């Protein structure tokens, strides 16, 4: 899928662990109709077997393809390749970005999490297409997210990676604070619970898009 900075505007991340028993497919469909611009499949439910994860991944990927929304897989390069995903997003504790880029090729999107200017520069040098910076604010969606780094971290990272390199803020973002993240220099916001836990994922996505 062709890359553009607009892809990061409203970046939705979800797995079954975020859905409170509701259908992930229905939530994703609603979120797409609300205006999300990218979707990341982040499956962390302890009771799901791998074949169930793959089956769900294919269903969610089909929805994204139907609506021409980029489908990104979190952490798992093998799963991304199996699902023929548009890309993969990795953290600092995952496979090094340099090796991930070799595995996924030049055409797929590579996102890398970074909390510091050093990590951000290394990600750029090792082939990242965008950087995810966070957590912006306190979040319960990721138990290993660490302490909030705040929107000011985006401003610092922006100063070292340049004005045009794509950055998305993540962690504790909602419609009340999304503007702070954009004003700090992010191309967009990535959210989990702000959409997945909403009574109306469509309205939640619309609200974030409007912000």
Short mmCIF file of C-alpha atoms in Angstrom, two decimals, residues 105-185:
data_model
loop_
_atom_site.label_atom_id
_atom_site.label_comp_id
_atom_site.label_asym_id
_atom_site.label_seq_id
_atom_site.Cartn_x
_atom_site.Cartn_y
_atom_site.Cartn_z
CA UNK A 105 11.25 -6.00 2.39
CA UNK A 106 11.16 -2.44 1.13
CA UNK A 107 7.47 -2.24 0.24
CA UNK A 108 5.92 -2.90 3.65
CA UNK A 109 5.48 -0.19 6.27
CA UNK A 110 7.78 -0.33 9.30
CA UNK A 111 6.85 1.53 12.47
CA UNK A 112 9.14 1.71 15.49
CA UNK A 113 8.39 2.86 19.04
CA UNK A 114 10.76 5.41 20.54
CA UNK A 115 10.89 7.33 23.81
CA UNK A 116 14.10 9.28 23.28
CA UNK A 117 15.88 11.21 20.55
CA UNK A 118 18.56 8.50 20.36
CA UNK A 119 16.02 5.72 19.84
CA UNK A 120 14.23 7.82 17.23
CA UNK A 121 17.38 8.50 15.23
CA UNK A 122 18.35 4.83 15.30
CA UNK A 123 14.88 3.90 14.04
CA UNK A 124 15.19 6.33 11.13
CA UNK A 125 18.66 5.07 10.25
CA UNK A 126 17.49 1.45 10.38
CA UNK A 127 14.64 1.86 7.93
CA UNK A 128 11.56 2.99 9.89
CA UNK A 129 8.77 4.65 7.90
CA UNK A 130 7.34 6.28 11.00
CA UNK A 131 7.98 6.55 14.75
CA UNK A 132 5.45 5.95 17.52
CA UNK A 133 6.21 8.09 20.57
CA UNK A 134 4.70 7.46 23.98
CA UNK A 135 3.05 6.98 26.23
CA UNK A 136 1.87 10.57 25.94
CA UNK A 137 -0.30 10.29 29.04
CA UNK A 138 -1.09 7.64 31.65
CA UNK A 139 -2.72 4.59 30.06
CA UNK A 140 -4.25 1.31 31.22
CA UNK A 141 -4.33 -0.25 27.74
CA UNK A 142 -0.68 -1.37 27.88
CA UNK A 143 0.61 -2.69 31.20
CA UNK A 144 4.22 -2.35 30.03
CA UNK A 145 3.88 1.15 28.58
CA UNK A 146 6.05 2.82 31.24
CA UNK A 147 5.80 6.32 32.63
CA UNK A 148 4.24 9.03 30.45
CA UNK A 149 6.78 11.00 28.43
CA UNK A 150 4.39 13.81 27.50
CA UNK A 151 3.81 15.67 24.21
CA UNK A 152 7.01 17.65 24.74
CA UNK A 153 8.96 14.49 23.85
CA UNK A 154 7.47 14.65 20.37
CA UNK A 155 8.76 18.20 20.04
CA UNK A 156 12.27 17.11 21.02
CA UNK A 157 12.21 14.11 18.68
CA UNK A 158 10.86 16.26 15.87
CA UNK A 159 13.86 18.55 16.26
CA UNK A 160 16.31 15.70 15.57
CA UNK A 161 14.46 13.67 12.89
CA UNK A 162 13.37 16.68 10.86
CA UNK A 163 10.13 18.42 9.98
CA UNK A 164 8.94 15.86 7.45
CA UNK A 165 9.57 12.50 9.13
CA UNK A 166 6.24 10.91 10.20
CA UNK A 167 5.55 10.72 13.95
CA UNK A 168 2.47 9.41 15.75
CA UNK A 169 1.75 9.93 19.44
CA UNK A 170 0.36 7.06 21.48
CA UNK A 171 -0.76 6.32 25.02
CA UNK A 172 -3.66 7.75 27.02
CA UNK A 173 -4.85 9.90 24.14
CA UNK A 174 -8.50 10.88 23.89
CA UNK A 175 -10.54 13.61 22.22
CA UNK A 176 -9.81 16.00 25.10
CA UNK A 177 -6.01 15.86 24.80
CA UNK A 178 -5.45 14.84 21.17
CA UNK A 179 -4.91 18.44 20.11
CA UNK A 180 -1.92 18.75 22.48
CA UNK A 181 -0.23 15.86 20.70
CA UNK A 182 -0.79 17.32 17.24
CA UNK A 183 0.37 20.76 18.34
CA UNK A 184 3.57 19.21 19.73
CA UNK A 185 4.48 18.11 16.20
#
